[in-house]
Short mmCIF file of C-alpha atoms and ligand atoms in Angstrom, two decimals:
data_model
loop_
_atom_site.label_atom_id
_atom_site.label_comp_id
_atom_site.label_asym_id
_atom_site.label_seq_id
_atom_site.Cartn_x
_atom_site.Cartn_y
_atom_site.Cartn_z
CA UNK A 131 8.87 -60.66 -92.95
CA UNK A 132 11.25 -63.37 -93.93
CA UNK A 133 13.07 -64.90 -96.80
CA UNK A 134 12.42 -67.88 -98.69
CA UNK A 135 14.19 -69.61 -101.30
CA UNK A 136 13.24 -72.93 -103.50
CA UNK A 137 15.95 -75.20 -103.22
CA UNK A 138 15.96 -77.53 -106.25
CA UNK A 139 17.00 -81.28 -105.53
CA UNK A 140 19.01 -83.80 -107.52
CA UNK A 141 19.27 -86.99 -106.02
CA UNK A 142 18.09 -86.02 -103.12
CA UNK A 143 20.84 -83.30 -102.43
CA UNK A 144 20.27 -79.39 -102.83
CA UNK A 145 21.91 -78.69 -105.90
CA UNK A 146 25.22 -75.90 -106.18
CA UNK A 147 23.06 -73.29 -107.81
CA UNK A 148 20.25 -73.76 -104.99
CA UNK A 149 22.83 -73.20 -102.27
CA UNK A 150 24.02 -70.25 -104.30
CA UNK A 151 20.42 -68.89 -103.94
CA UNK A 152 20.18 -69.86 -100.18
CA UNK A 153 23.53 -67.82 -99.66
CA UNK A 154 21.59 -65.10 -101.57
CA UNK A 155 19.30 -65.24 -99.39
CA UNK A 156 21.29 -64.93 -96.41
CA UNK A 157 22.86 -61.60 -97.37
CA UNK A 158 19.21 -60.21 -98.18
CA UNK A 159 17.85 -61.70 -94.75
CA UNK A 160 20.56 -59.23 -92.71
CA UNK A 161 19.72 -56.66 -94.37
CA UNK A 162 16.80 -57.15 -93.29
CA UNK A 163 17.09 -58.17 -90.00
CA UNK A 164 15.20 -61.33 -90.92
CA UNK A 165 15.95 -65.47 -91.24
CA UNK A 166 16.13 -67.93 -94.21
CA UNK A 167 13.64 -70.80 -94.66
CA UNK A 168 14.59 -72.91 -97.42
CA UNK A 169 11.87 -74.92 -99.19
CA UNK A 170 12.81 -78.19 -100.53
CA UNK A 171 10.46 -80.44 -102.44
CA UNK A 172 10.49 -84.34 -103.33
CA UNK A 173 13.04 -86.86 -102.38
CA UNK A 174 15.66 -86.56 -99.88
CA UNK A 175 16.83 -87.26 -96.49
CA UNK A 176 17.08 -85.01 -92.76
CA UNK A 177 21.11 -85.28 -93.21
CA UNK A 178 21.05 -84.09 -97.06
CA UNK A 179 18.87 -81.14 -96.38
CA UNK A 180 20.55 -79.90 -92.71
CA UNK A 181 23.24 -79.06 -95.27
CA UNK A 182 21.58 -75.65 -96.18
CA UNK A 183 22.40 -74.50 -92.64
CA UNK A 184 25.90 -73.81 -93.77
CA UNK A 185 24.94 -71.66 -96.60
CA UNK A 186 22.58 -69.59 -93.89
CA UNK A 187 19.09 -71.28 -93.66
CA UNK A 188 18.08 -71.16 -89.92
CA UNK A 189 15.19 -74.08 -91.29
CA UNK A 190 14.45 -76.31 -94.53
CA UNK A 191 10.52 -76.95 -95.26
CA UNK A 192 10.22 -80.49 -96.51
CA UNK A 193 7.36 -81.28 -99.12
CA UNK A 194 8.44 -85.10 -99.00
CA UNK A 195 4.87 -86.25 -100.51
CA UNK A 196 5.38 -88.72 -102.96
CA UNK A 197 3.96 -87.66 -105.94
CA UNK A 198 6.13 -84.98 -105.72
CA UNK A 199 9.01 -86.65 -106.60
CA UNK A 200 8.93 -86.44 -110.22
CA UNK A 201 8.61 -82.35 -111.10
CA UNK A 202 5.38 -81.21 -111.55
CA UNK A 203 5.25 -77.26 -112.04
CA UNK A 204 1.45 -77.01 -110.94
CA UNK A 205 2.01 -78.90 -107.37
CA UNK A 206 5.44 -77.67 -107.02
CA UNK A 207 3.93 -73.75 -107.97
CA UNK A 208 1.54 -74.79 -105.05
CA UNK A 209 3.18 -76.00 -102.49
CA UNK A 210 5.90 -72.93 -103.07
CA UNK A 211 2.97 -70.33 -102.63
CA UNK A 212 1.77 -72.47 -99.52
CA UNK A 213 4.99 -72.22 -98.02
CA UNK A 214 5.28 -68.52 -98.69
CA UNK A 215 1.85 -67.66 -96.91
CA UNK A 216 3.60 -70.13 -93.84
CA UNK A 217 6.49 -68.15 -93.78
CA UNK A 218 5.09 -64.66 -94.09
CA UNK A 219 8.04 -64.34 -96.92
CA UNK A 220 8.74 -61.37 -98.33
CA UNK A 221 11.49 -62.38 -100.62
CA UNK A 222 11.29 -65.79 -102.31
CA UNK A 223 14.70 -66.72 -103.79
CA UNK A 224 15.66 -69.31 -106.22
CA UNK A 225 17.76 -69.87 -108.91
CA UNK A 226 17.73 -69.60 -112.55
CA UNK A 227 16.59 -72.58 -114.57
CA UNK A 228 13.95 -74.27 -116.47
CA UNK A 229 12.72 -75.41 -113.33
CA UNK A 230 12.75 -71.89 -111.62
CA UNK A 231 11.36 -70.01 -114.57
CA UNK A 232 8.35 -71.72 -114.97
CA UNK A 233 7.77 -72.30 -110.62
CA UNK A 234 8.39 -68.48 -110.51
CA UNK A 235 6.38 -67.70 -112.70
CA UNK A 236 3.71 -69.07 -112.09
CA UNK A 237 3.90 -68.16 -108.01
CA UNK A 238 4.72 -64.67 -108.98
CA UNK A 239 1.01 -64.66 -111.07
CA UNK A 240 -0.76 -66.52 -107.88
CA UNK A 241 0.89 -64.23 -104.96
CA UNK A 242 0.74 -61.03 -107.21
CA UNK A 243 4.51 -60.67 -106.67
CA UNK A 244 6.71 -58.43 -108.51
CA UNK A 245 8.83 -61.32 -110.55
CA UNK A 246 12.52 -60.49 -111.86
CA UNK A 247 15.09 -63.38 -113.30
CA UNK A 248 18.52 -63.58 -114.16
CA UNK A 249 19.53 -61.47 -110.93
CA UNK A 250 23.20 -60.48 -110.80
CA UNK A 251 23.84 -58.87 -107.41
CA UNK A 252 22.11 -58.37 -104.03
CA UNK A 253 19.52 -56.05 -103.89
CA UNK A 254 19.85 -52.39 -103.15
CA UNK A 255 17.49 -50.97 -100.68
CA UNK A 256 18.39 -47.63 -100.22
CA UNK A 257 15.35 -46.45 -101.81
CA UNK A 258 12.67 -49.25 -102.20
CA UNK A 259 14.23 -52.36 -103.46
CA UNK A 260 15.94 -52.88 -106.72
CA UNK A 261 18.14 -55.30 -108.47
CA UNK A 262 20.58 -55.70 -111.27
CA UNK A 263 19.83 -58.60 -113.90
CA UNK A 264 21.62 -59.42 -116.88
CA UNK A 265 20.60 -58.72 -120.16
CA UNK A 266 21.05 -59.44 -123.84
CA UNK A 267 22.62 -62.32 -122.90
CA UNK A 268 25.03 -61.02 -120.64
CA UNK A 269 26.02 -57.99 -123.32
CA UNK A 270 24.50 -55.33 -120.49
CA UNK A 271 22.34 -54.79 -117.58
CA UNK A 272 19.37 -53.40 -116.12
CA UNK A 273 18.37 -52.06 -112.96
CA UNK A 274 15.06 -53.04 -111.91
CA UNK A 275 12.41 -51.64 -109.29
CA UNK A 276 10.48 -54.37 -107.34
CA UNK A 277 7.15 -52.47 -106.11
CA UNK A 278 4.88 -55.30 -104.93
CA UNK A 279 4.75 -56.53 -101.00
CA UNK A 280 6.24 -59.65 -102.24
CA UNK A 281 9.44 -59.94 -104.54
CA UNK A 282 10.49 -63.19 -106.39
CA UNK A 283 14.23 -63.10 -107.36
CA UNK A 284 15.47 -65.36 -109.48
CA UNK A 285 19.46 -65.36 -109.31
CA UNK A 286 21.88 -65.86 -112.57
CA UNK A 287 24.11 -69.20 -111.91
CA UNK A 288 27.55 -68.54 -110.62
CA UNK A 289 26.51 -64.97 -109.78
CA UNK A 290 26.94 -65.22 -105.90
CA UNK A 291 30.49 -66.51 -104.30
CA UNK A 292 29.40 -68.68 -101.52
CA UNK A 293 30.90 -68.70 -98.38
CA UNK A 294 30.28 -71.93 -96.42
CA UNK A 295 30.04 -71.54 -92.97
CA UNK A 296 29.34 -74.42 -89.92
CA UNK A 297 25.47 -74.00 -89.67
CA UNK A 298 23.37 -77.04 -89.62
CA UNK A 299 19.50 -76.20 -90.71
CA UNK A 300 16.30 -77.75 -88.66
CA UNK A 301 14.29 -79.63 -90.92
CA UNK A 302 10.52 -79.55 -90.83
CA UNK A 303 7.70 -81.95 -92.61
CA UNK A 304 5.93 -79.73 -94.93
CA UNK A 305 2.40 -81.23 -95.88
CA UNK A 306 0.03 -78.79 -97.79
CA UNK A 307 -2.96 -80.25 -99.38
CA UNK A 308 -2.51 -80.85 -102.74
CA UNK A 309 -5.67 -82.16 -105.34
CA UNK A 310 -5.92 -83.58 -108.22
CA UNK A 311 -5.61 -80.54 -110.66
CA UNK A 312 -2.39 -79.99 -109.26
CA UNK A 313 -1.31 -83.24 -111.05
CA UNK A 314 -3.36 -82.23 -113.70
CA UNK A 315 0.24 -82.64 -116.13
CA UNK A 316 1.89 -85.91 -115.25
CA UNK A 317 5.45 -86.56 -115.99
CA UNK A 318 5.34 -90.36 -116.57
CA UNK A 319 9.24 -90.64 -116.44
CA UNK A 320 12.89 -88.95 -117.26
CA UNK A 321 16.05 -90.00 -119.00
CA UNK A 322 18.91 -88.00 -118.98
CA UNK A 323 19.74 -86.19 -122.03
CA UNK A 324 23.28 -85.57 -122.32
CA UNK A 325 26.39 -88.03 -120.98
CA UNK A 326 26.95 -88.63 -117.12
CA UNK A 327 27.04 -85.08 -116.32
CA UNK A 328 23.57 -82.52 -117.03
CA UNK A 329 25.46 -79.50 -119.29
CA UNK A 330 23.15 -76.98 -118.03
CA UNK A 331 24.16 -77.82 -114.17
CA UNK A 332 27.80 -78.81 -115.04
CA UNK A 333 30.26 -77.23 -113.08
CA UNK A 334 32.96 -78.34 -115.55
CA UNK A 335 32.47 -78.27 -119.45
CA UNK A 336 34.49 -79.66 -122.40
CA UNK A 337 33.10 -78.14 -125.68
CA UNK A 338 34.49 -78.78 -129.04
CA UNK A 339 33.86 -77.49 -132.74
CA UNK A 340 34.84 -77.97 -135.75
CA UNK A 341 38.17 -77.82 -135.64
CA UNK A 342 38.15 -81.97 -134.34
CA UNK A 343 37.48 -82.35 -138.15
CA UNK A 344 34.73 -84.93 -137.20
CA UNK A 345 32.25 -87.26 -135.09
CA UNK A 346 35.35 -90.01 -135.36
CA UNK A 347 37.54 -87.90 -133.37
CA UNK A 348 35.34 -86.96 -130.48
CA UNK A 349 37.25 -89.42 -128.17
CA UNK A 350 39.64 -87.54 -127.60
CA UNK A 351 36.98 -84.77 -125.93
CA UNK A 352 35.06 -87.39 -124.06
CA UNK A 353 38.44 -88.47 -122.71
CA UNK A 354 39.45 -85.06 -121.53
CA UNK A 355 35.81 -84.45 -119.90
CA UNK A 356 35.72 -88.01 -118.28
CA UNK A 357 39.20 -86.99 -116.63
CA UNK A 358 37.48 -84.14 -115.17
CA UNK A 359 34.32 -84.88 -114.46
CA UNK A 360 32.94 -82.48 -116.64
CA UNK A 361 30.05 -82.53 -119.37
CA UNK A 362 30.40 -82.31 -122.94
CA UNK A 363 29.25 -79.63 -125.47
CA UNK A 364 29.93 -78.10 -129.13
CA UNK A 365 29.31 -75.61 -131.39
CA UNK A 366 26.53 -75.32 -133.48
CA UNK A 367 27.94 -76.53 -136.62
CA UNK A 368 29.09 -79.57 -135.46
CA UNK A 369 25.46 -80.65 -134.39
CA UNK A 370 23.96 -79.26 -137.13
CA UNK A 371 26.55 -81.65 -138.87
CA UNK A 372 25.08 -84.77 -136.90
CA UNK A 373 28.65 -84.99 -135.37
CA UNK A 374 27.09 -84.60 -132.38
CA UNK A 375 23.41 -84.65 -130.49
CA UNK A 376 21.71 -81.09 -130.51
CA UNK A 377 21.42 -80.94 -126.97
CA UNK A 378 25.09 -81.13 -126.85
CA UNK A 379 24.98 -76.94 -128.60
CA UNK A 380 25.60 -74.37 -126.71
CA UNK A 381 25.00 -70.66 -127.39
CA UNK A 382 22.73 -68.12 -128.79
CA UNK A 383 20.30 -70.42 -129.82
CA UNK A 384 21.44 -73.43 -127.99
CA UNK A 385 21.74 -74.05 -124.00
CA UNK A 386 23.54 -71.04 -122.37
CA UNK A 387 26.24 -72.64 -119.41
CA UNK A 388 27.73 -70.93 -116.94
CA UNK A 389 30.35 -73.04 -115.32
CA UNK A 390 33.42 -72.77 -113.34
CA UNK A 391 35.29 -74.09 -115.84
CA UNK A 392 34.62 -74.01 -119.57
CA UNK A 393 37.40 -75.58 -122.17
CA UNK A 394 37.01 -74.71 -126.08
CA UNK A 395 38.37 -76.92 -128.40
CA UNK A 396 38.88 -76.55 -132.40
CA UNK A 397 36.06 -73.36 -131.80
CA UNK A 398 36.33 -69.73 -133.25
CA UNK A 399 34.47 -68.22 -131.21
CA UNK A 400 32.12 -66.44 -132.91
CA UNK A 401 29.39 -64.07 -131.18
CA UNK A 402 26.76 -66.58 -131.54
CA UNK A 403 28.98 -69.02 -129.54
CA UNK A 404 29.71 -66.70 -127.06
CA UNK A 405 26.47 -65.34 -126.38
CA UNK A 406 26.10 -69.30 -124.36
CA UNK A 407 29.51 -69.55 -122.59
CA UNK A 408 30.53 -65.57 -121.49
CA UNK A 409 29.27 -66.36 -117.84
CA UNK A 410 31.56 -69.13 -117.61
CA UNK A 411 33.66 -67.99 -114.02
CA UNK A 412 37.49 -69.28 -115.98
CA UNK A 413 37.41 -70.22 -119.89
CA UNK A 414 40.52 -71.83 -121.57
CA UNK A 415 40.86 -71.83 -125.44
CA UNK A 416 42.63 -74.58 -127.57
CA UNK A 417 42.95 -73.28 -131.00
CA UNK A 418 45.68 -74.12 -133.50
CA UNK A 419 45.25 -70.17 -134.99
CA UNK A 420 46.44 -67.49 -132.55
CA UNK A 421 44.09 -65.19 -134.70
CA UNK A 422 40.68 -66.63 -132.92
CA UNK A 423 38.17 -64.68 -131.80
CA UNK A 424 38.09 -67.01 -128.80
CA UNK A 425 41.30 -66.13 -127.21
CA UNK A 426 40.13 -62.11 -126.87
CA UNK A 427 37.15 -63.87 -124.27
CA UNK A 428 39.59 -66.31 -122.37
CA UNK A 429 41.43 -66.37 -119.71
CA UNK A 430 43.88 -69.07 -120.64
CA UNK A 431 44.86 -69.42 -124.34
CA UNK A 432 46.91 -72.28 -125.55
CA UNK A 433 47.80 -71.86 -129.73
CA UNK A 434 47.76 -75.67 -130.75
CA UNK A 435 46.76 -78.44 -132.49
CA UNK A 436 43.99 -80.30 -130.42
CA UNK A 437 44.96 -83.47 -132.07
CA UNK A 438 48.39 -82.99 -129.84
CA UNK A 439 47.08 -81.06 -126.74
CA UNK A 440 44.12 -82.90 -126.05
CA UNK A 441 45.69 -86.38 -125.17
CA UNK A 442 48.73 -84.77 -123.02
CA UNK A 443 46.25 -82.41 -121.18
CA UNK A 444 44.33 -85.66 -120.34
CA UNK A 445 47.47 -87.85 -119.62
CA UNK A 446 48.59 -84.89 -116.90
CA UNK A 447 45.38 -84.92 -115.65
CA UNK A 448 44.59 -88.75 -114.99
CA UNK A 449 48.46 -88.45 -113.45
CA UNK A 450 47.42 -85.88 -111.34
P1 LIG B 248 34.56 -72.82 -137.25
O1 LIG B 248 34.12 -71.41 -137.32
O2 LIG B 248 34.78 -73.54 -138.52
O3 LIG B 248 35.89 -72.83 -136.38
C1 LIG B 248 36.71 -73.96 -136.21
C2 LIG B 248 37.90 -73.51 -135.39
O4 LIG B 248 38.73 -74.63 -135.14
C3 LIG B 248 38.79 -72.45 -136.08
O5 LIG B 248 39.01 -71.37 -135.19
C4 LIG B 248 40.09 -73.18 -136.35
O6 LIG B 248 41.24 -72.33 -136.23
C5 LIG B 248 40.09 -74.25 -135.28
N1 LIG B 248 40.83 -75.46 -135.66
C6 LIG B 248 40.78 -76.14 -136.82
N2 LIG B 248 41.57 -77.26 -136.74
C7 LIG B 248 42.11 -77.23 -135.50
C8 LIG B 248 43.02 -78.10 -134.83
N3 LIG B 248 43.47 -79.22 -135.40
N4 LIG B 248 43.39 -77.77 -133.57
C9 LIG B 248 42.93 -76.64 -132.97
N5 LIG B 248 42.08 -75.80 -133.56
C10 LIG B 248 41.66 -76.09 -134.81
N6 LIG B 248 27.17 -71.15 -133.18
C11 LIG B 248 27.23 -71.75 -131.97
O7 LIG B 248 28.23 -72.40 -131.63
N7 LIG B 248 26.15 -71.68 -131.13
C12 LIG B 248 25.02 -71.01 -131.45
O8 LIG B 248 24.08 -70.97 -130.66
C13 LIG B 248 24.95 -70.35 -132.71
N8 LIG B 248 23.85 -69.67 -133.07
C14 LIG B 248 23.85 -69.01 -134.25
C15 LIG B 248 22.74 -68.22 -134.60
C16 LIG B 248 22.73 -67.53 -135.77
C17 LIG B 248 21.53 -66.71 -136.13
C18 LIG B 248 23.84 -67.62 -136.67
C19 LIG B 248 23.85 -66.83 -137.95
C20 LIG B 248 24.92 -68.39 -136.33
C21 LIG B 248 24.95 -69.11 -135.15
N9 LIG B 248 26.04 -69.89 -134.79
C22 LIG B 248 26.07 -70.47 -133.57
C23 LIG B 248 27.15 -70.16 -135.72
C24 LIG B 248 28.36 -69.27 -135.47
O9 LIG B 248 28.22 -68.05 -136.13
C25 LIG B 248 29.66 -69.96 -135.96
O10 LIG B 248 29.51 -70.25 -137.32
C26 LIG B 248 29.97 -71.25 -135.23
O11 LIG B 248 29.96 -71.03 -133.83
C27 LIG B 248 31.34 -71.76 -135.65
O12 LIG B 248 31.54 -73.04 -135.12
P2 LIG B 248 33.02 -73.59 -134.93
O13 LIG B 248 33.80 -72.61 -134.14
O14 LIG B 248 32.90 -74.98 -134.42
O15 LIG B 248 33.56 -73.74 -136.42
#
């Protein structure tokens, strides 16, 4: 048996929440006594890939075909279930995304797996094998029994603390046949949605609400975030509003982050909010009431006007 987890690629290098999954992977390959092969798919390079080796792989599978290098679920579904019958895996790991859910899925349905998403800890194998996932968006969680010979685990961002270690990975051309149905949905092309960072990957996030008053003021935000690095979000009012684009909303019925860093400005809090940003590792609130709702779910509260904090926490920032 071994262990096999989907690395997905951006710009040619294995992305953080990939080499969370590889890590994952790791920890269930000594319990098993077993090795991690890490599949990676599309563009990339020898040097970018090795890198998985210090997160555990002992070897990275490269589909480097290159029709491959714009997603396609069918041909990516199928060259993951090629490279599971290859590898003998047991476990196929990867993380949670739109890019996962619809690859695992799919694989899971082919390989007659037993399929469970949103994984929050290693597995237990004291008696079979079973996981914990997150439910109700984050509100509670289940435990979950995975019966078939082969297990797809889909792991919940942020949900593993890597250790990086010194390993370098062997990396091996990885050339199943693929036909024509397999391309049978063609993306054409991409564009970015959001600003220079993707909100749903972003390791950083600056969200704002209504508190900035309106779409004249969001300068200040974009400011703060481009002095970070980070990506920008908001509540759902304000894109409701027009103040800002909808892909920009985060929560219940928005895009659900989990950074290592989120920073609320001018928002509540409300459940609805929170529901999208409670699996953020640290989250600092900026809200001129010390009533909010928001401060009860942060770690670092500062009561003030955004109109005053924003610009100095930017200034000591760039200065720093
Ligand atoms: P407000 O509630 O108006 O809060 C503004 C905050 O800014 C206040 O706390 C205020 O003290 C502060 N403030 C004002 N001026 C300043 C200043 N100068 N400096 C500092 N602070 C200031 N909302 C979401 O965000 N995402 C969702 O996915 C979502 N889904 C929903 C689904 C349903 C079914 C429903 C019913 C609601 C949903 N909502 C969602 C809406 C949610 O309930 C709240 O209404 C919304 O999150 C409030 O947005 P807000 O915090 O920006 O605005």
């Amino acid at each position: 048996m071994s262990v096999l987890v989907f690395a997905e690629l951006d710009n040619g290098s294995i992305k953080k929440s990939s080499l969370e999954a590889i890590y994952y992977g790791l920890e269930v390959a000594k319990a098993k006594g077993s090795s991690v092969t890490v599949l990676a798919i599309g563009e990339s390079s020898n040097e970018a890939l090795a890198i998985a080796g210090k997160y555990g792989a002992t070897k990275v599978l490269w589909a480097s075909d290159a029709r491959l290098n714009i997603a396609s679920i069918q041909a990516y579904s199928s060259v993951l279930a090629e490279a599971v019958n290859a590898t003998s895996a047991e476990f196929v790991i990867l993380s949670k995304s739109s890019l996962g859910d619809a690859v695992s899925a799919r694989v899971s349905a082919k390989l007659k797996a037993s399929i469970v998403s949103n994984v929050v800890d290693l597995p237990d194998f004291s008696s079979g094998v079973t996981v914990k996932r997150s439910i109700y968006t984050g509100k509670a969680f289940a435990t979950v029994a995975l019966t078939a010979d082969k297990k797809v685990i889909a792991i919940k961002k942020n949900a593993v603390n890597v250790v990086e270690g010194d390993g370098s990975a062997s990396v091996e051309n990885f050339a199943p046949a693929l036909n024509d149905a397999d391309f049978a949905v063609k993306v054409t092309g991409t564009h970015k949605a959001s600003g220079q960072v993707s909100l749903p990957e972003a390791d950083l996030v600056v969200s704002a609400g209504r508190g900035l008053k309106g779409p004249e003021n969001w300068g200040i935000v974009e400011d703060l975030a481009n002095a970070l690095g980070a990506a920008t979000a908001c509540s759902k009012p304000v894109s409701d509003l027009d103040w800002r684009p909808h892909h920009e909303h985060v929560g219940q019925t928005g895009i659900k982050v989990s950074p290592n860093l989120y920073i609320a400005c001018g928002i509540s809090g409300a459940i609805q909010h929170l529901a999208g940003v409670n699996s953020s590792k640290v989250i600092v609130v900026i809200n001129k009431d010390p009533e909010a709702p928001f401060f009860k779910a942060a770690d670092y509260g500062i009561v003030g006007d955004v109109f005053d904090v924003l610009p100095r926490l930017t200034k000591a920032i760039q200065a720093s």
